[in-house]
Short mmCIF file of N, CA and C in Angstrom, two decimals:
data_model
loop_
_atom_site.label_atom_id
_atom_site.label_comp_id
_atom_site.label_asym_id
_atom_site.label_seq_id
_atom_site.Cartn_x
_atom_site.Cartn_y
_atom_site.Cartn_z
N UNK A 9 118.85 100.42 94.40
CA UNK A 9 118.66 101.15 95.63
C UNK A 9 117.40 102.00 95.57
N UNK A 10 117.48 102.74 94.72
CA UNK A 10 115.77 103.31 94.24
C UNK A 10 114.87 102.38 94.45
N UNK A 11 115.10 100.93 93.74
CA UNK A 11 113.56 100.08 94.02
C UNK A 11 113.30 100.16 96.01
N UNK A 12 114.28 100.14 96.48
CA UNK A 12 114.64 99.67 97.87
C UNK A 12 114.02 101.24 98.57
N UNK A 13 114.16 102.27 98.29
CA UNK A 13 113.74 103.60 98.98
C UNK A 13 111.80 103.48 98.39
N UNK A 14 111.72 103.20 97.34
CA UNK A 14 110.59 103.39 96.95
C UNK A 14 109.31 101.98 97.75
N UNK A 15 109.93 101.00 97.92
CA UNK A 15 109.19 100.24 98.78
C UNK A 15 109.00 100.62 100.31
N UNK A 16 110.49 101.18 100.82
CA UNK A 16 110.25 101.58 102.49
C UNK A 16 109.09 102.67 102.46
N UNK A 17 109.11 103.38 101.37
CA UNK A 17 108.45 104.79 101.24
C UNK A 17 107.12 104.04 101.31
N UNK A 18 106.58 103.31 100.34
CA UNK A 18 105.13 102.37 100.51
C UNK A 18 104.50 101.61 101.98
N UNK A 19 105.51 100.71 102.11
CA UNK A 19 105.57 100.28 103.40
C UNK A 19 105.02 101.56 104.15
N UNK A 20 105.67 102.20 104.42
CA UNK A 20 105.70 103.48 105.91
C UNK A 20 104.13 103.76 105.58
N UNK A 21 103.77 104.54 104.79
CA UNK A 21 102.64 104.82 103.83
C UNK A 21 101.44 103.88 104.38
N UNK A 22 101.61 102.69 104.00
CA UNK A 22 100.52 101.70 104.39
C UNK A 22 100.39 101.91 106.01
N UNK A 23 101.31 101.44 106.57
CA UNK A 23 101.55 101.27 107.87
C UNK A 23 100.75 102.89 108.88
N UNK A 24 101.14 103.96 107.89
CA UNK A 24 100.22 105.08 108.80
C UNK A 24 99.16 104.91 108.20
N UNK A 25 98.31 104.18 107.25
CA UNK A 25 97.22 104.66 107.13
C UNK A 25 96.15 103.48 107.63
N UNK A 26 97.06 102.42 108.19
CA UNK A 26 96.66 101.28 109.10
C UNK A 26 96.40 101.88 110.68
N UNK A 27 96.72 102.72 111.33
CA UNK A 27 97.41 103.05 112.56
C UNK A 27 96.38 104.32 112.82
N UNK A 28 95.75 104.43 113.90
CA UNK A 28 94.71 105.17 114.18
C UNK A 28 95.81 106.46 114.99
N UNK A 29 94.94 107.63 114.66
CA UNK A 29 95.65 108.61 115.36
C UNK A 29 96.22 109.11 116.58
N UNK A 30 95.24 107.78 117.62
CA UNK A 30 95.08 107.75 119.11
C UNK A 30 96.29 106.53 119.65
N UNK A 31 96.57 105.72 118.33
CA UNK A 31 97.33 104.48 118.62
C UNK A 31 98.85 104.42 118.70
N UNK A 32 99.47 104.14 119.37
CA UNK A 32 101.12 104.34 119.50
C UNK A 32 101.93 103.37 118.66
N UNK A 33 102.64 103.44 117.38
CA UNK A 33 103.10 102.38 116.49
C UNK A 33 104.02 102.19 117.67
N UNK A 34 104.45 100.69 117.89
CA UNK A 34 105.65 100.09 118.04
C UNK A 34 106.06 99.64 117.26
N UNK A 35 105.37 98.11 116.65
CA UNK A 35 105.40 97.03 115.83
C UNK A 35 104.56 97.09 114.74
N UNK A 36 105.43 97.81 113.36
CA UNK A 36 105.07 97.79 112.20
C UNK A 36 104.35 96.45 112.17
N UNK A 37 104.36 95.66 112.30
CA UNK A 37 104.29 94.21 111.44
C UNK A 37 102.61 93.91 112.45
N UNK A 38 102.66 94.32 113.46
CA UNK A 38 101.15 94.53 114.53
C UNK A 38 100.18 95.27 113.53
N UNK A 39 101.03 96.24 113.36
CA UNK A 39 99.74 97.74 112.92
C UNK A 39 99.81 97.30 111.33
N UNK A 40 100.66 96.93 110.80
CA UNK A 40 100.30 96.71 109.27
C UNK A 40 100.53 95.06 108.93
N UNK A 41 100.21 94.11 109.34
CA UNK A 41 100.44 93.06 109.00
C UNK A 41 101.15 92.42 107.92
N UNK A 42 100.97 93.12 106.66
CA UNK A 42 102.19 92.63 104.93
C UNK A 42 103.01 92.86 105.24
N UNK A 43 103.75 93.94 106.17
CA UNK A 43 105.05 94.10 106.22
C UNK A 43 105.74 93.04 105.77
N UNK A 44 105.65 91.97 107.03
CA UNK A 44 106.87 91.07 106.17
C UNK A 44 106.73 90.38 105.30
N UNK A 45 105.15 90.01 104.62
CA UNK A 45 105.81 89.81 103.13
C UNK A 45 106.12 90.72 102.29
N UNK A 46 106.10 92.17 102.51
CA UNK A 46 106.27 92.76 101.24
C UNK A 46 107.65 93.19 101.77
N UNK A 47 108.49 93.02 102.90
CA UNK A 47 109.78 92.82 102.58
C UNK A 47 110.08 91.58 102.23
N UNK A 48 109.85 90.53 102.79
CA UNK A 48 110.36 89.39 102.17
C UNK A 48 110.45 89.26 100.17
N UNK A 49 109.23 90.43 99.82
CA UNK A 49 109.41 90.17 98.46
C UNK A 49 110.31 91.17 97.70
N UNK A 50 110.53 92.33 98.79
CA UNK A 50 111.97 93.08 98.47
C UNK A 50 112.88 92.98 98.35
N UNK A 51 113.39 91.54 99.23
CA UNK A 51 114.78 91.15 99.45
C UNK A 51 114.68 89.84 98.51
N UNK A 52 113.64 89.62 97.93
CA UNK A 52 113.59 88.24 97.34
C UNK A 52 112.66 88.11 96.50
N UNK A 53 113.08 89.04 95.49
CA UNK A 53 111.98 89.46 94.15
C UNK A 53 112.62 88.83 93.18
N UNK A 54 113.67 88.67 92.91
CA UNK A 54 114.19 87.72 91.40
C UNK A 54 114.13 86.14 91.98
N UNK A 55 113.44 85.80 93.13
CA UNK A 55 113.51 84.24 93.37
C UNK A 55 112.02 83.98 93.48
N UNK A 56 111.84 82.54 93.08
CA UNK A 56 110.54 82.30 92.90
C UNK A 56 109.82 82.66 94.41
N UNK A 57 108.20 82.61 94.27
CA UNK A 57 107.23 82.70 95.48
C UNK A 57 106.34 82.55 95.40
N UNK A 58 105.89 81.88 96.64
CA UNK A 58 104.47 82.00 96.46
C UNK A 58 103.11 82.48 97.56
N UNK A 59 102.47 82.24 97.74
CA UNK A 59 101.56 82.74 98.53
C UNK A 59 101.52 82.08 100.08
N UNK A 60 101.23 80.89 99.82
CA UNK A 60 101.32 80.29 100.60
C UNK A 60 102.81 80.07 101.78
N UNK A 61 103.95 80.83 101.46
CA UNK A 61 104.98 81.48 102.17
C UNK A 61 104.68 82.79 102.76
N UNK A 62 104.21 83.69 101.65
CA UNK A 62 104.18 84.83 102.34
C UNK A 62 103.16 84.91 103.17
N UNK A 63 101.73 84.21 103.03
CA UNK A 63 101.05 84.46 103.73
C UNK A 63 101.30 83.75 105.40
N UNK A 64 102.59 82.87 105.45
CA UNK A 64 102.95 82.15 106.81
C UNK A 64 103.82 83.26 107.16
N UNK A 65 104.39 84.24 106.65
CA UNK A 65 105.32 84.99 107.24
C UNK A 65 104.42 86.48 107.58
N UNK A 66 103.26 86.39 107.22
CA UNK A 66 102.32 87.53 107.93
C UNK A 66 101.45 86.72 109.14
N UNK A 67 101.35 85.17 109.11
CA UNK A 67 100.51 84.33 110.18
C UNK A 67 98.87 84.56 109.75
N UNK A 68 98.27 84.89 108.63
CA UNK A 68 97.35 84.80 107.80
C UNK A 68 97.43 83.59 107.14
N UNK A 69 96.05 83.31 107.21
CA UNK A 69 95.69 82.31 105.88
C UNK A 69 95.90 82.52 104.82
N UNK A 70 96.37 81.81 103.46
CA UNK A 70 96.37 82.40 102.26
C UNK A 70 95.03 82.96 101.60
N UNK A 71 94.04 82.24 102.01
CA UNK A 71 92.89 83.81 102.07
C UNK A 71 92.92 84.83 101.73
N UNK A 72 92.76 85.40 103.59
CA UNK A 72 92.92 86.26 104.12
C UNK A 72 94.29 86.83 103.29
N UNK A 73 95.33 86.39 103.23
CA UNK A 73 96.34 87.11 103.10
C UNK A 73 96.18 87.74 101.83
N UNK A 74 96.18 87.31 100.48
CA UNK A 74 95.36 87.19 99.28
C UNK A 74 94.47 88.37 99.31
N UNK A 75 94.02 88.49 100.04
CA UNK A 75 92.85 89.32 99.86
C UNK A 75 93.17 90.93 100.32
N UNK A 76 93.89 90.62 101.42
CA UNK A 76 94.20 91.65 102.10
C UNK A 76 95.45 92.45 101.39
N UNK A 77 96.46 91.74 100.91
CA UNK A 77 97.10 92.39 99.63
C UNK A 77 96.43 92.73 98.75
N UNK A 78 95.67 92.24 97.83
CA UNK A 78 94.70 93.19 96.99
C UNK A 78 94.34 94.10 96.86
N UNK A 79 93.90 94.02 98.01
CA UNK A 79 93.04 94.58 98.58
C UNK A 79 93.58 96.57 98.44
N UNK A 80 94.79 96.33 99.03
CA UNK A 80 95.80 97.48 100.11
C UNK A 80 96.66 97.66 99.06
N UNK A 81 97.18 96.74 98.60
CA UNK A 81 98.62 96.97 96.92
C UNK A 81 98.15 97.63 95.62
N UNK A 82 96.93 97.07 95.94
CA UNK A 82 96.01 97.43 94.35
C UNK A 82 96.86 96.33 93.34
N UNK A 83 97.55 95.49 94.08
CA UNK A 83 98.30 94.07 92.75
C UNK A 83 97.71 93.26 93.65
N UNK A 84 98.42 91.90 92.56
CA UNK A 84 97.82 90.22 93.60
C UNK A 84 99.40 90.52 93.90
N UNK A 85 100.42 89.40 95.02
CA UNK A 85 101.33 89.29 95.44
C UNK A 85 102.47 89.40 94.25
N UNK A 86 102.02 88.20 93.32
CA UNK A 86 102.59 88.11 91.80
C UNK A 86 102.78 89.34 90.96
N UNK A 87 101.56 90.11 90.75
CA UNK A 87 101.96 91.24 89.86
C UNK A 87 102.53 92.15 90.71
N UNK A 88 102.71 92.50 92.20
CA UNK A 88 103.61 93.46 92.99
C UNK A 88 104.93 92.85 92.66
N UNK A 89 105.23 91.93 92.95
CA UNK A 89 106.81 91.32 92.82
C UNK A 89 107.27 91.46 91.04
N UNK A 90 106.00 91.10 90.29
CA UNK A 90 106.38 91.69 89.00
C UNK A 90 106.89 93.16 88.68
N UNK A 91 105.94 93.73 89.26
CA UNK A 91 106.02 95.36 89.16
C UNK A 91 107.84 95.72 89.61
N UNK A 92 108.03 95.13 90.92
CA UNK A 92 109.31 95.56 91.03
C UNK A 92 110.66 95.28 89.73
N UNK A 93 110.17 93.57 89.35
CA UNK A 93 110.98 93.14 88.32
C UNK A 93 111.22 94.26 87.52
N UNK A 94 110.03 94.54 86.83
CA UNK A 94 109.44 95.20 85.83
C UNK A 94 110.66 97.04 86.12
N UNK A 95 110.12 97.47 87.32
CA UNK A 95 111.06 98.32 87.38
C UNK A 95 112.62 98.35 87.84
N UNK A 96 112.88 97.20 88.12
CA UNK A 96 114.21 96.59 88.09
C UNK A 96 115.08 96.62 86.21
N UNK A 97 114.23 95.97 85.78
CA UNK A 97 114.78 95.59 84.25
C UNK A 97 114.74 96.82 83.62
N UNK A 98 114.09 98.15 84.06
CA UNK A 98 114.32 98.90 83.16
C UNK A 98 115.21 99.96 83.45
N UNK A 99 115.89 100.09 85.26
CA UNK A 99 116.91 100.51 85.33
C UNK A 99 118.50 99.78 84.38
N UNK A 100 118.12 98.30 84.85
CA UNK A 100 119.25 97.69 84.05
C UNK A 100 119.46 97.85 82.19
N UNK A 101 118.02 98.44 81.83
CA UNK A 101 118.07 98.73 80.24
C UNK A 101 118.78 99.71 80.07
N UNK A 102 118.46 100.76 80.61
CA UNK A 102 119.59 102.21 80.97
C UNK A 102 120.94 101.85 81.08
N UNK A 103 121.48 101.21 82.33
CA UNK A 103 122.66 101.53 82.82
C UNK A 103 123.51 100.23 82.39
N UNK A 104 123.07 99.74 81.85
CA UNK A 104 123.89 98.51 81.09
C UNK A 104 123.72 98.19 80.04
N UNK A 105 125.09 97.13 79.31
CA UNK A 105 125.03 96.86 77.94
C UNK A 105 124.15 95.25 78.23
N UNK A 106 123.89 94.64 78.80
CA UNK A 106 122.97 93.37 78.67
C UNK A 106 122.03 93.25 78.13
N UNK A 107 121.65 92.04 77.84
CA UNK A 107 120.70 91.96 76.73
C UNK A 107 119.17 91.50 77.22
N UNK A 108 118.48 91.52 76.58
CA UNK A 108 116.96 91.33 77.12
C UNK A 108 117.23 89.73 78.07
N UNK A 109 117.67 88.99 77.03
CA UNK A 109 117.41 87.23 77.59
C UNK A 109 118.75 87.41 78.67
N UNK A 110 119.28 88.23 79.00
CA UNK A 110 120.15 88.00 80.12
C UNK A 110 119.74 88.84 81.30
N UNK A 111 118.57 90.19 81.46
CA UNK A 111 118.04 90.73 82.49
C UNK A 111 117.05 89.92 82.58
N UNK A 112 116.67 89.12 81.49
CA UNK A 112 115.26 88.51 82.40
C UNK A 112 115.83 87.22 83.06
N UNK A 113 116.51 86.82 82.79
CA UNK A 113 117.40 85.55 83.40
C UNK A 113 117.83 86.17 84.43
N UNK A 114 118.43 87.37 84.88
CA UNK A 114 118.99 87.90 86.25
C UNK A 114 117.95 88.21 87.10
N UNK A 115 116.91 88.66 86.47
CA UNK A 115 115.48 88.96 87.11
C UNK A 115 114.70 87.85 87.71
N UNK A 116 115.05 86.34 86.99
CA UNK A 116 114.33 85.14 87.63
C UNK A 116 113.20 84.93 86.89
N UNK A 117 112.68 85.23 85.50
CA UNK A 117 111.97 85.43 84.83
C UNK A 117 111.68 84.02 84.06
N UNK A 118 110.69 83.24 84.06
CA UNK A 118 110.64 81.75 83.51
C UNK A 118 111.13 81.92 82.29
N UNK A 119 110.96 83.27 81.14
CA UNK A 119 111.58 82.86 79.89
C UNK A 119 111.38 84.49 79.73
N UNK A 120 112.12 84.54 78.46
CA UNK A 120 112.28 85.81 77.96
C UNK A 120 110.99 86.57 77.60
N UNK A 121 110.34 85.47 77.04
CA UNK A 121 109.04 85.77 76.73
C UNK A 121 107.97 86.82 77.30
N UNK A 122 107.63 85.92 79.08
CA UNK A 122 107.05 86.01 79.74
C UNK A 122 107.59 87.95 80.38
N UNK A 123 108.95 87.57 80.43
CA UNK A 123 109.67 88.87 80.62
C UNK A 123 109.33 89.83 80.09
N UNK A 124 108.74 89.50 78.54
CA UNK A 124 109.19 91.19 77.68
C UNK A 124 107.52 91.41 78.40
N UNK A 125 106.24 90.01 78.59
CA UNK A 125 104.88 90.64 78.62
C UNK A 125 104.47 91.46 79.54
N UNK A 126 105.70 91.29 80.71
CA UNK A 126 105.22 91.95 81.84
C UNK A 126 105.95 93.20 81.81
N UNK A 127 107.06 93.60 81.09
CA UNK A 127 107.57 94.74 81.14
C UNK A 127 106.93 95.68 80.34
N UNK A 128 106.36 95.14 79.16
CA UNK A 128 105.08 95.76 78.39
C UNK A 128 104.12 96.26 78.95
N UNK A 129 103.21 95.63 80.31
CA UNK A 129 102.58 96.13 81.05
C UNK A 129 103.01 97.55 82.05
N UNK A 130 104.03 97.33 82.18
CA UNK A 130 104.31 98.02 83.38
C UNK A 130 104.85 99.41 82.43
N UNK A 131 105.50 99.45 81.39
CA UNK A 131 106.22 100.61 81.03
C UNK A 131 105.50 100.44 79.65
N UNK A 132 104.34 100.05 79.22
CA UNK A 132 103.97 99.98 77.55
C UNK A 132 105.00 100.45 76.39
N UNK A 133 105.61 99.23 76.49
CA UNK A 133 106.87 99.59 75.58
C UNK A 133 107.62 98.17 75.68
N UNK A 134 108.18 97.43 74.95
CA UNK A 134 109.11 96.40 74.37
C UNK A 134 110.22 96.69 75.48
N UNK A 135 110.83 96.01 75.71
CA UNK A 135 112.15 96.29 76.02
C UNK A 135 113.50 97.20 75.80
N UNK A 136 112.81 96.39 74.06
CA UNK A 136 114.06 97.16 72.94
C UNK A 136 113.52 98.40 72.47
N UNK A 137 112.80 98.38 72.73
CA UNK A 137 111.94 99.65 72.49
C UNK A 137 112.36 100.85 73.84
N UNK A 138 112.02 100.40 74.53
CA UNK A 138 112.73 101.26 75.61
C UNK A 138 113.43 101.75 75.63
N UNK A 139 115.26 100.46 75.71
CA UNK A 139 115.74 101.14 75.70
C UNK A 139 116.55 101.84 74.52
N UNK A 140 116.04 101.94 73.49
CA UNK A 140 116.41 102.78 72.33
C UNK A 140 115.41 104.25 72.87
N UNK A 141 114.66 104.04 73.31
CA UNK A 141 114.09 105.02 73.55
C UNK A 141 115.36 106.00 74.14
N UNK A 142 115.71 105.52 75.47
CA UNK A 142 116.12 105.87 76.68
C UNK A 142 117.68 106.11 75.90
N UNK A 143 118.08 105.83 74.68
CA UNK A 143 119.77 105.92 74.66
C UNK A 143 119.65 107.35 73.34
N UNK A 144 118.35 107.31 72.98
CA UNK A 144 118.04 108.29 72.17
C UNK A 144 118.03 109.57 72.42
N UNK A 145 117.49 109.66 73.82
CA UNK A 145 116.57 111.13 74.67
C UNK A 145 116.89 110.77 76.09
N UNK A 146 118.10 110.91 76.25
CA UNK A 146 119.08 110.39 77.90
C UNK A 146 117.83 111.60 78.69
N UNK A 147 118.14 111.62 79.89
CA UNK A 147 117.68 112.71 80.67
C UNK A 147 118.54 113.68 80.74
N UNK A 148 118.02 115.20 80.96
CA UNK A 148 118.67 116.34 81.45
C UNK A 148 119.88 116.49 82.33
#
C-alpha cells in the first residue's frame, strides 16, 4: 500500500508540474500524458512489459514515449518498474519469513540472480544483507 500512496504522490507531482497556472486540470492523462502507463505499471509491476504497450496506452510512439519517460522519471520504463520491484522486495524482506528465490519469483523476476542485481542497485545491499540488517536494528 505504501508503494501505491508513493506513486499517486509522483503521479499528482508530475501532473502539476505539466499544467500551467492559467490551465484548468480536468484530464490527468491530457495534462500529463504517462499517467496511464505509469499506472498501468502500478497495477502491473510483477508482470512482464514492455514499451511498446505502454507507449499504446499513452497513444505515443515508442519514441516519443521512451523519451518522454526519461526524460520526466529520471528511469527508462524498465528501471521505474524495477525500482518499484526493488522497493516491493524489501518491504517483503522485513515483514516476512520468505526467501530471496521466492520474493523474486513473486516479484516476476527472470531469476534470482537478476533479482538480487537490481535490489543491489536500488538499496546497495544484498538481500541477505538487508535483511539481517533490518532484523538486527528493527525501527523505533
Amino acid at each position: 500500500q505504501l508503494l501505491r500512496v508513493y506513486a499517486l504522490a509522483v503521479n499528482t507531482e508530475l501532473a502539476r508540474y505539466f499544467s500551467s497556472a492559467s490551465q484548468q486540470v480536468t484530464k490527468a492523462s491530457k495534462v500529463f500524458p504517462l499517467k496511464p502507463a505509469l499506472e498501468y505499471i502500478l497495477d502491473h509491476y510483477m508482470e512482464p512489459c514492455d514499451t511498446e504497450t505502454l507507449a499504446s496506452l499513452c497513444h505515443l510512439s515508442e519514441s516519443r514515449f521512451y523519451n518522454l519517460f526519461s526524460q520526466h522519471m529520471k528511469y527508462t520504463p524498465i528501471e521505474y518498474r524495477n525500482l518499484l520491484r526493488a522497493y516491493e522486495a524489501g518491504s517483503l524482506l522485513r515483514d516476512t519469513g520468505l526467501s530471496v528465490e521466492e520474493i523474486s519469483s513473486r516479484l516476476g523476476f527472470e531469476s534470482p540472480e537478476y533479482f538480487r542485481r537490481v535490489f543491489k542497485k536500488h538499496y546497495h545491499s544484498s538481500p541477505s544483507a538487508f535483511r539481517k540488517t533490518w532484523m538486527e536494528t528493527p525501527p523505533e
